[in-house]
mmCIF file of C-alpha atoms and ligand atoms in Angstrom:
data_model
loop_
_atom_site.group_PDB
_atom_site.id
_atom_site.type_symbol
_atom_site.label_atom_id
_atom_site.label_comp_id
_atom_site.label_asym_id
_atom_site.label_seq_id
_atom_site.Cartn_x
_atom_site.Cartn_y
_atom_site.Cartn_z
ATOM 1 C CA MET A 1 -2.392 29.021 -12.630
ATOM 2 C CA GLU A 2 -5.363 26.697 -13.718
ATOM 3 C CA GLU A 3 -5.488 22.923 -12.723
ATOM 4 C CA LYS A 4 -6.255 22.669 -16.815
ATOM 5 C CA GLN A 5 -2.439 24.417 -17.169
ATOM 6 C CA ILE A 6 -0.556 22.606 -14.528
ATOM 7 C CA ILE A 7 -2.052 19.216 -16.203
ATOM 8 C CA GLU A 8 -0.736 20.344 -19.745
ATOM 9 C CA GLN A 9 2.658 21.246 -18.235
ATOM 10 C CA ILE A 10 2.755 17.692 -16.587
ATOM 11 C CA GLU A 11 1.789 15.997 -19.544
ATOM 12 C CA ARG A 12 4.299 17.892 -21.676
ATOM 13 C CA LEU A 13 7.006 17.098 -19.328
ATOM 14 C CA LYS A 14 6.265 13.475 -19.058
ATOM 15 C CA ARG A 15 6.403 13.179 -22.813
ATOM 16 C CA HIS A 16 9.624 14.786 -22.972
ATOM 17 C CA LYS A 17 11.163 13.105 -20.131
ATOM 18 C CA ASN A 18 9.761 9.879 -21.154
ATOM 19 C CA ALA A 19 8.279 9.309 -17.633
ATOM 20 C CA VAL A 20 5.634 7.471 -15.922
ATOM 21 C CA ILE A 21 3.083 8.498 -13.006
ATOM 22 C CA LEU A 22 2.396 5.775 -10.666
ATOM 23 C CA ALA A 23 -0.263 6.583 -8.075
ATOM 24 C CA HIS A 24 -1.816 4.553 -4.885
ATOM 25 C CA ASN A 25 -5.491 4.259 -4.785
ATOM 26 C CA TYR A 26 -5.404 6.682 -1.393
ATOM 27 C CA GLU A 27 -4.047 9.312 -3.489
ATOM 28 C CA ARG A 28 -5.549 12.773 -4.098
ATOM 29 C CA PRO A 29 -8.373 12.411 -6.606
ATOM 30 C CA GLU A 30 -6.691 15.093 -8.639
ATOM 31 C CA VAL A 31 -3.639 12.871 -8.753
ATOM 32 C CA VAL A 32 -5.282 9.674 -9.334
ATOM 33 C CA ASP A 33 -6.752 11.226 -12.410
ATOM 34 C CA ILE A 34 -3.457 12.156 -14.287
ATOM 35 C CA ALA A 35 -1.596 9.113 -12.788
ATOM 36 C CA ASP A 36 -0.772 6.346 -15.731
ATOM 37 C CA VAL A 37 -1.064 3.576 -13.215
ATOM 38 C CA VAL A 38 -3.082 3.962 -10.203
ATOM 39 C CA GLY A 39 -3.599 0.757 -7.881
ATOM 40 C CA GLY A 40 -2.716 -0.766 -4.683
ATOM 41 C CA SER A 41 0.919 -1.891 -3.812
ATOM 42 C CA THR A 42 0.650 -4.951 -6.066
ATOM 43 C CA THR A 43 0.094 -2.905 -8.868
ATOM 44 C CA LEU A 44 2.214 -0.469 -8.667
ATOM 45 C CA THR A 45 5.221 -2.665 -7.779
ATOM 46 C CA LYS A 46 4.124 -4.884 -11.066
ATOM 47 C CA ALA A 47 4.533 -2.119 -12.935
ATOM 48 C CA ALA A 48 7.344 -0.521 -11.450
ATOM 49 C CA ALA A 49 8.929 -3.804 -12.454
ATOM 50 C CA GLU A 50 7.740 -3.672 -16.046
ATOM 51 C CA THR A 51 7.993 0.059 -16.924
ATOM 52 C CA SER A 52 10.166 1.075 -19.677
ATOM 53 C CA ALA A 53 10.236 4.597 -18.392
ATOM 54 C CA ASP A 54 13.550 6.337 -17.745
ATOM 55 C CA MET A 55 11.894 8.198 -14.785
ATOM 56 C CA ILE A 56 9.054 7.200 -12.627
ATOM 57 C CA ILE A 57 7.019 9.763 -10.441
ATOM 58 C CA VAL A 58 5.757 8.082 -7.255
ATOM 59 C CA CYS A 59 2.766 9.026 -5.328
ATOM 60 C CA GLY A 60 2.666 7.198 -2.625
ATOM 61 C CA VAL A 61 4.800 6.998 0.682
ATOM 62 C CA ASP A 62 8.289 5.960 1.270
ATOM 63 C CA PHE A 63 8.657 2.076 1.378
ATOM 64 C CA MET A 64 6.676 2.295 -2.186
ATOM 65 C CA ALA A 65 9.321 4.788 -3.509
ATOM 66 C CA GLU A 66 12.165 2.762 -2.114
ATOM 67 C CA THR A 67 10.551 -0.688 -3.604
ATOM 68 C CA VAL A 68 10.269 1.368 -7.278
ATOM 69 C CA ALA A 69 13.735 2.582 -6.670
ATOM 70 C CA VAL A 70 15.060 -0.913 -5.508
ATOM 71 C CA LEU A 71 13.621 -2.465 -8.892
ATOM 72 C CA ASN A 72 14.760 0.216 -11.082
ATOM 73 C CA PRO A 73 18.479 1.240 -10.042
ATOM 74 C CA ASP A 74 19.050 2.942 -13.654
ATOM 75 C CA LYS A 75 15.895 4.852 -13.741
ATOM 76 C CA LYS A 76 15.093 8.073 -11.672
ATOM 77 C CA VAL A 77 12.831 7.286 -9.047
ATOM 78 C CA ILE A 78 11.418 10.838 -7.635
ATOM 79 C CA MET A 79 8.659 11.308 -4.942
ATOM 80 C CA PRO A 80 6.776 14.536 -5.106
ATOM 81 C CA ASP A 81 6.921 15.287 -1.485
ATOM 82 C CA ARG A 82 9.655 12.760 0.197
ATOM 83 C CA GLY A 83 7.930 14.059 3.549
ATOM 84 C CA ALA A 84 5.338 11.120 2.626
ATOM 85 C CA VAL A 85 7.103 8.668 5.367
ATOM 86 C CA CYS A 86 4.752 6.006 6.358
ATOM 87 C CA PRO A 87 5.051 5.306 10.434
ATOM 88 C CA MET A 88 4.043 1.484 10.126
ATOM 89 C CA ALA A 89 7.469 0.945 8.081
ATOM 90 C CA GLN A 90 9.206 2.672 11.186
ATOM 91 C CA GLN A 91 7.882 0.207 13.804
ATOM 92 C CA ILE A 92 9.765 -2.650 12.635
ATOM 93 C CA PHE A 93 13.484 -2.906 13.735
ATOM 94 C CA GLU A 94 16.094 -5.023 11.999
ATOM 95 C CA LYS A 95 17.515 -5.995 15.579
ATOM 96 C CA ASP A 96 14.162 -7.710 16.682
ATOM 97 C CA LEU A 97 14.015 -9.330 13.525
ATOM 98 C CA GLN A 98 17.765 -10.651 14.072
ATOM 99 C CA GLU A 99 16.599 -11.858 17.444
ATOM 100 C CA ALA A 100 13.508 -13.951 16.556
ATOM 101 C CA LYS A 101 15.622 -15.364 13.584
ATOM 102 C CA GLU A 102 18.277 -16.439 16.117
ATOM 103 C CA LYS A 103 15.461 -17.577 18.541
ATOM 104 C CA TYR A 104 13.497 -19.550 15.629
ATOM 105 C CA PRO A 105 16.634 -20.631 13.503
ATOM 106 C CA ASP A 106 14.035 -22.708 11.401
ATOM 107 C CA ALA A 107 11.699 -19.985 10.597
ATOM 108 C CA GLU A 108 10.960 -18.030 7.163
ATOM 109 C CA VAL A 109 10.437 -14.254 7.380
ATOM 110 C CA LEU A 110 7.987 -12.873 5.598
ATOM 111 C CA LEU A 111 7.574 -9.197 5.489
ATOM 112 C CA TYR A 112 4.774 -6.832 4.672
ATOM 113 C CA MET A 113 5.356 -4.129 1.669
ATOM 114 C CA ASN A 114 5.328 -1.687 4.437
ATOM 115 C CA THR A 115 9.082 -1.765 5.556
ATOM 116 C CA HIS A 116 12.203 0.109 4.273
ATOM 117 C CA ALA A 117 14.129 -1.504 1.933
ATOM 118 C CA LYS A 118 17.068 -2.285 4.670
ATOM 119 C CA THR A 119 14.464 -3.862 6.815
ATOM 120 C CA LYS A 120 13.479 -6.139 3.263
ATOM 121 C CA THR A 121 16.817 -7.499 2.870
ATOM 122 C CA LEU A 122 16.236 -9.857 6.075
ATOM 123 C CA ALA A 123 13.054 -11.414 4.652
ATOM 124 C CA ASP A 124 12.683 -14.539 2.608
ATOM 125 C CA CYS A 125 9.621 -12.914 0.547
ATOM 126 C CA ILE A 126 7.765 -9.700 0.464
ATOM 127 C CA CYS A 127 3.716 -9.637 0.576
ATOM 128 C CA THR A 128 1.141 -6.910 0.156
ATOM 129 C CA SER A 129 -2.202 -7.079 2.002
ATOM 130 C CA GLY A 130 -3.608 -8.630 -1.356
ATOM 131 C CA ASN A 131 -1.307 -11.590 -1.515
ATOM 132 C CA ALA A 132 -0.107 -12.220 2.091
ATOM 133 C CA LEU A 133 -2.737 -15.124 2.816
ATOM 134 C CA LYS A 134 -1.388 -16.939 -0.582
ATOM 135 C CA ILE A 135 1.885 -16.868 -0.333
ATOM 136 C CA ALA A 136 2.095 -17.410 3.249
ATOM 137 C CA GLU A 137 0.540 -20.763 2.313
ATOM 138 C CA LEU A 138 2.838 -21.053 -0.797
ATOM 139 C CA MET A 139 5.658 -20.510 1.504
ATOM 140 C CA ASP A 140 7.222 -24.223 1.545
ATOM 141 C CA GLY A 141 10.455 -23.382 4.031
ATOM 142 C CA GLY A 142 10.599 -23.646 7.927
ATOM 143 C CA SER A 143 7.902 -22.985 10.223
ATOM 144 C CA PRO A 144 6.661 -20.581 11.913
ATOM 145 C CA ILE A 145 6.801 -17.573 9.683
ATOM 146 C CA LEU A 146 7.948 -14.438 11.227
ATOM 147 C CA PHE A 147 5.481 -11.553 9.952
ATOM 148 C CA GLY A 148 5.752 -8.099 10.319
ATOM 149 C CA PRO A 149 5.308 -5.241 11.021
ATOM 150 C CA ASP A 150 1.288 -5.156 11.084
ATOM 151 C CA ARG A 151 -0.560 -6.810 13.561
ATOM 152 C CA GLY A 152 -3.701 -6.444 11.328
ATOM 153 C CA LEU A 153 -2.681 -8.024 8.814
ATOM 154 C CA ALA A 154 -1.190 -10.798 10.776
ATOM 155 C CA TYR A 155 -4.532 -11.519 12.077
ATOM 156 C CA TYR A 156 -6.164 -12.023 8.959
ATOM 157 C CA VAL A 157 -3.682 -14.363 7.904
ATOM 158 C CA SER A 158 -3.220 -16.047 11.267
ATOM 159 C CA ASN A 159 -7.517 -16.666 10.967
ATOM 160 C CA ARG A 160 -7.373 -18.178 7.595
ATOM 161 C CA THR A 161 -3.819 -20.456 7.654
ATOM 162 C CA THR A 162 -3.208 -23.269 9.638
ATOM 163 C CA LYS A 163 0.591 -22.188 9.556
ATOM 164 C CA GLU A 164 1.736 -20.693 12.597
ATOM 165 C CA ILE A 165 2.301 -16.920 12.249
ATOM 166 C CA ILE A 166 4.516 -15.049 14.797
ATOM 167 C CA THR A 167 4.172 -11.144 14.342
ATOM 168 C CA ILE A 168 7.090 -8.930 14.744
ATOM 169 C CA PRO A 169 6.671 -6.363 16.332
ATOM 170 C CA GLU A 170 3.721 -7.343 18.709
ATOM 171 C CA TYR A 171 2.063 -4.192 18.488
ATOM 172 C CA GLY A 172 2.847 -3.147 14.521
ATOM 173 C CA TYR A 173 -0.310 -1.235 13.272
ATOM 174 C CA CYS A 174 -1.520 1.671 10.709
ATOM 175 C CA PRO A 175 -2.594 4.671 12.583
ATOM 176 C CA VAL A 176 -4.947 5.547 9.808
ATOM 177 C CA HIS A 177 -6.924 2.477 9.502
ATOM 178 C CA HIS A 178 -6.770 2.270 13.403
ATOM 179 C CA GLN A 179 -8.795 5.338 13.616
ATOM 180 C CA ILE A 180 -11.803 3.020 12.381
ATOM 181 C CA ALA A 181 -13.435 2.384 15.606
ATOM 182 C CA ILE A 182 -16.211 -0.533 16.324
ATOM 183 C CA GLU A 183 -18.445 2.058 17.213
ATOM 184 C CA ASP A 184 -18.059 4.042 13.776
ATOM 185 C CA LEU A 185 -19.090 0.406 12.188
ATOM 186 C CA LYS A 186 -21.849 -0.124 14.357
ATOM 187 C CA ARG A 187 -23.386 3.468 13.774
ATOM 188 C CA ALA A 188 -22.778 3.161 9.963
ATOM 189 C CA LYS A 189 -24.533 -0.580 9.923
ATOM 190 C CA GLU A 190 -27.444 0.885 11.936
ATOM 191 C CA GLU A 191 -27.780 3.975 9.337
ATOM 192 C CA HIS A 192 -27.430 1.458 6.336
ATOM 193 C CA PRO A 193 -29.124 -1.678 7.501
ATOM 194 C CA GLY A 194 -27.919 -5.061 5.592
ATOM 195 C CA VAL A 195 -25.604 -3.011 3.582
ATOM 196 C CA LYS A 196 -22.174 -5.160 2.736
ATOM 197 C CA VAL A 197 -19.245 -4.191 4.902
ATOM 198 C CA VAL A 198 -16.104 -4.034 3.041
ATOM 199 C CA GLY A 199 -12.496 -2.933 4.674
ATOM 200 C CA HIS A 200 -8.822 -3.455 4.675
ATOM 201 C CA PRO A 201 -7.044 -5.843 6.783
ATOM 202 C CA GLU A 202 -4.921 -3.238 8.562
ATOM 203 C CA CYS A 203 -7.962 -2.320 10.556
ATOM 204 C CA THR A 204 -8.324 -4.030 13.968
ATOM 205 C CA PRO A 205 -9.618 -7.506 14.555
ATOM 206 C CA GLU A 206 -12.897 -6.199 15.841
ATOM 207 C CA VAL A 207 -13.479 -4.236 12.901
ATOM 208 C CA GLN A 208 -12.136 -6.684 10.532
ATOM 209 C CA ASP A 209 -14.682 -9.586 12.529
ATOM 210 C CA GLN A 210 -17.561 -7.458 11.322
ATOM 211 C CA MET A 211 -16.518 -7.331 7.407
ATOM 212 C CA ASP A 212 -18.489 -9.186 4.545
ATOM 213 C CA TYR A 213 -15.023 -8.759 2.498
ATOM 214 C CA ILE A 214 -11.599 -7.768 3.797
ATOM 215 C CA GLY A 215 -8.913 -7.270 0.763
ATOM 216 C CA SER A 216 -6.356 -4.953 -0.294
ATOM 217 C CA THR A 217 -7.356 -1.423 -1.939
ATOM 218 C CA SER A 218 -7.423 -3.196 -5.122
ATOM 219 C CA GLY A 219 -9.368 -5.979 -3.787
ATOM 220 C CA ILE A 220 -11.788 -3.895 -2.580
ATOM 221 C CA VAL A 221 -12.019 -1.904 -5.637
ATOM 222 C CA GLU A 222 -12.693 -5.579 -7.674
ATOM 223 C CA TYR A 223 -15.043 -6.674 -5.215
ATOM 224 C CA CYS A 224 -17.411 -3.937 -5.106
ATOM 225 C CA ARG A 225 -17.012 -3.518 -9.065
ATOM 226 C CA ASP A 226 -18.230 -7.293 -9.572
ATOM 227 C CA ALA A 227 -20.647 -7.569 -6.880
ATOM 228 C CA GLU A 228 -24.227 -8.085 -7.364
ATOM 229 C CA GLU A 229 -24.849 -5.497 -4.989
ATOM 230 C CA ALA A 230 -25.123 -1.612 -5.376
ATOM 231 C CA GLU A 231 -24.353 -0.370 -2.293
ATOM 232 C CA PHE A 232 -20.947 -0.730 0.574
ATOM 233 C CA LEU A 233 -19.923 0.450 3.499
ATOM 234 C CA VAL A 234 -15.790 1.021 3.327
ATOM 235 C CA ALA A 235 -13.959 0.379 5.981
ATOM 236 C CA ALA A 236 -10.793 1.994 4.545
ATOM 237 C CA GLU A 237 -9.162 5.578 3.973
ATOM 238 C CA VAL A 238 -11.391 7.856 2.220
ATOM 239 C CA GLY A 239 -9.452 8.419 -0.824
ATOM 240 C CA LEU A 240 -10.482 4.940 -1.749
ATOM 241 C CA MET A 241 -14.245 6.497 -2.468
ATOM 242 C CA HIS A 242 -12.604 8.153 -5.488
ATOM 243 C CA VAL A 243 -11.377 5.054 -7.265
ATOM 244 C CA LEU A 244 -14.083 3.067 -6.161
ATOM 245 C CA LYS A 245 -16.683 5.973 -7.658
ATOM 246 C CA LYS A 246 -14.671 6.132 -11.197
ATOM 247 C CA GLU A 247 -14.587 2.165 -10.993
ATOM 248 C CA ALA A 248 -18.301 1.402 -10.521
ATOM 249 C CA PRO A 249 -20.059 4.799 -10.925
ATOM 250 C CA ASP A 250 -23.650 2.991 -10.575
ATOM 251 C CA LYS A 251 -23.015 1.979 -7.161
ATOM 252 C CA THR A 252 -23.058 3.856 -3.603
ATOM 253 C CA PHE A 253 -20.533 3.793 -1.125
ATOM 254 C CA TYR A 254 -20.554 5.063 2.524
ATOM 255 C CA PRO A 255 -17.170 5.784 4.227
ATOM 256 C CA VAL A 256 -17.631 4.164 7.875
ATOM 257 C CA SER A 257 -15.452 7.173 9.035
ATOM 258 C CA ASN A 258 -15.194 10.100 7.031
ATOM 259 C CA THR A 259 -12.179 11.435 9.020
ATOM 260 C CA THR A 260 -10.088 8.264 8.330
ATOM 261 C CA VAL A 261 -7.134 10.388 5.905
ATOM 262 C CA CYS A 262 -3.759 9.423 5.391
ATOM 263 C CA THR A 263 -2.113 12.906 5.402
ATOM 264 C CA LEU A 264 1.153 11.271 4.183
ATOM 265 C CA MET A 265 -0.711 9.873 0.933
ATOM 266 C CA LYS A 266 -2.033 13.229 0.533
ATOM 267 C CA MET A 267 1.128 15.093 0.334
ATOM 268 C CA PRO A 268 1.411 14.796 -3.645
ATOM 269 C CA THR A 269 0.056 17.558 -5.177
ATOM 270 C CA LEU A 270 -0.249 18.520 -8.775
ATOM 271 C CA LEU A 271 1.880 21.578 -8.544
ATOM 272 C CA LYS A 272 4.262 19.201 -6.542
ATOM 273 C CA ILE A 273 4.436 16.329 -9.352
ATOM 274 C CA ARG A 274 5.038 19.009 -11.767
ATOM 275 C CA GLU A 275 8.199 20.145 -9.959
ATOM 276 C CA ALA A 276 8.864 16.769 -9.513
ATOM 277 C CA LEU A 277 9.365 16.534 -13.182
ATOM 278 C CA GLU A 278 10.785 19.584 -13.958
ATOM 279 C CA ARG A 279 13.479 19.960 -11.695
ATOM 280 C CA GLU A 280 13.988 16.076 -10.810
ATOM 281 C CA LYS A 281 14.680 17.194 -7.132
ATOM 282 C CA GLN A 282 13.611 14.345 -4.331
ATOM 283 C CA ARG A 283 14.963 11.318 -5.954
ATOM 284 C CA VAL A 284 14.844 8.098 -4.155
ATOM 285 C CA VAL A 285 18.151 6.104 -4.447
ATOM 286 C CA VAL A 286 18.863 2.771 -2.688
ATOM 287 C CA PRO A 287 22.387 1.987 -2.148
ATOM 288 C CA GLU A 288 23.168 -0.968 -4.173
ATOM 289 C CA GLU A 289 24.616 -3.089 -1.557
ATOM 290 C CA ILE A 290 21.171 -3.005 -0.075
ATOM 291 C CA ALA A 291 18.796 -3.009 -3.287
ATOM 292 C CA ILE A 292 20.518 -6.230 -4.009
ATOM 293 C CA GLU A 293 19.619 -7.787 -0.917
ATOM 294 C CA ALA A 294 15.988 -6.195 -0.819
ATOM 295 C CA ARG A 295 15.362 -7.272 -4.726
ATOM 296 C CA ARG A 296 15.445 -10.784 -3.741
ATOM 297 C CA PRO A 297 12.195 -11.383 -1.748
ATOM 298 C CA ILE A 298 10.298 -8.752 -3.978
ATOM 299 C CA GLU A 299 11.361 -10.711 -6.970
ATOM 300 C CA ARG A 300 10.204 -13.870 -4.976
ATOM 301 C CA MET A 301 6.779 -12.044 -4.176
ATOM 302 C CA LEU A 302 6.383 -11.272 -7.755
ATOM 303 C CA GLU A 303 7.143 -14.948 -8.731
ATOM 304 C CA TYR A 304 4.448 -15.880 -6.398
ATOM 305 C CA LEU A 305 1.664 -14.012 -8.105
HETATM 306 P P1 13P B 1 -2.552 -1.874 -0.255
HETATM 307 O O1 13P B 1 -1.745 -2.641 -0.894
HETATM 308 O O2 13P B 1 -3.895 -2.425 -0.006
HETATM 309 O O3 13P B 1 -3.016 -0.735 -1.336
HETATM 310 O O4 13P B 1 -2.112 -0.916 0.959
HETATM 311 C C1 13P B 1 -1.278 -0.377 1.276
HETATM 312 C C2 13P B 1 -1.202 0.965 2.385
HETATM 313 O O5 13P B 1 -0.334 0.939 2.763
HETATM 314 C C3 13P B 1 -2.782 1.037 2.838
HETATM 315 O O6 13P B 1 -2.639 1.620 3.969
HETATM 316 FE FE1 SF4 B 2 1.627 4.002 5.859
HETATM 317 FE FE2 SF4 B 2 -1.503 3.453 7.158
HETATM 318 FE FE3 SF4 B 2 -1.042 5.835 5.568
HETATM 319 FE FE4 SF4 B 2 -0.818 3.085 4.610
HETATM 320 S S1 SF4 B 2 -2.843 4.397 5.421
HETATM 321 S S2 SF4 B 2 0.548 4.710 4.110
HETATM 322 S S3 SF4 B 2 -0.103 1.884 6.317
HETATM 323 S S4 SF4 B 2 -0.136 5.303 7.537
#
C-alpha cells in the first residue's frame, strides 16, 4: 500500500477516535511529518498534560509513554511498538536509590525523565535535559541533590551549579550518544573549520567540552533556528537532522557521526501507527498506586516551567 493511503487512513482513524499523535524529535522523518506534536521530552510531557484527546499515540520510548499514561489515567495511551525500551531507564535500581536516600537523609532526589514510573515514585522532582539545570537551581530543599541515571547530564549540571550533585548510579549513560567519540568530533571540526558545535548533554564529558551550545533536542533546534550562523555540527542522534532542516531550511547541518542512531526511537512506523489506532493494542497502563506517586514529581517539574 502506498504511503499516501496509509497517511489518509491514519488521519481518518485519528478523527474518528479523537486521537493525537505525539512524536519525539528522534523519530523517523515520515513519523515526524504526520505527528500532531513533535518535540523533546519537555514538549511531549506538556502536550500530554494539556491534551483533550481520548487516545494518545506515543511515538517514542517506554519511559515517555509511561509518563503520558501517568498524567492521563483515563485516556488510552498506546505505543505503536512496545519493544521501544530505553536502556538508560533500566540502569537505575530503586534499591540503590533507597540506599543513597538513607545515606544522605537531607538530600533531595532529582530524577531524569528517562526513568520508569516506578523509579519516579522515589523522586522529589523530575527533570528533562532542557530544564535539569534550572530545576536543580530552584529546588530549595535539602543537600546534596541525588541525581540519576545519566552521568552526562549530571556532568553538565554539576559544571554550572554550586550545588552538590551525587549521581545514582555512578555510571548511567545513553549508549547512543556515547557512540559519538571525541575522534569523530575532531575529524568533523577539521572538515568544517570554524563551524559551531551543538549537541546533547547525554554525550560524554570530553565531547561536551568541545561544544559551543549544549541543550535538549528542542533546545538545539531553537538555538540553531535563531542563531546568526548558517552552519552547524550536530552531536546528537541523526533523527534530529530532519527536524533541524524543517525548522531552519536555509541552514546547513552536519552530523558529527552518521552512525549515531537510536534504533528504539525508529521502531514506530506509519503502518504500526495505523495498527495502533485501529486495533488499540500495546496499551500502556501504569497501576494507579504507582501513577499517583509518580505524578507528584512530574507535576512539580511542570510547575517549575
Ligand atoms: P530530549 O528531552 O532532549 O528530547 O532527550 C530525550 C532523550 O532521550 C534523548 O536521548
Ligand atoms: Fe534512550 Fe539514548 Fe535512545 Fe534516548 S537516545 S531513547 S536515552 S537509548
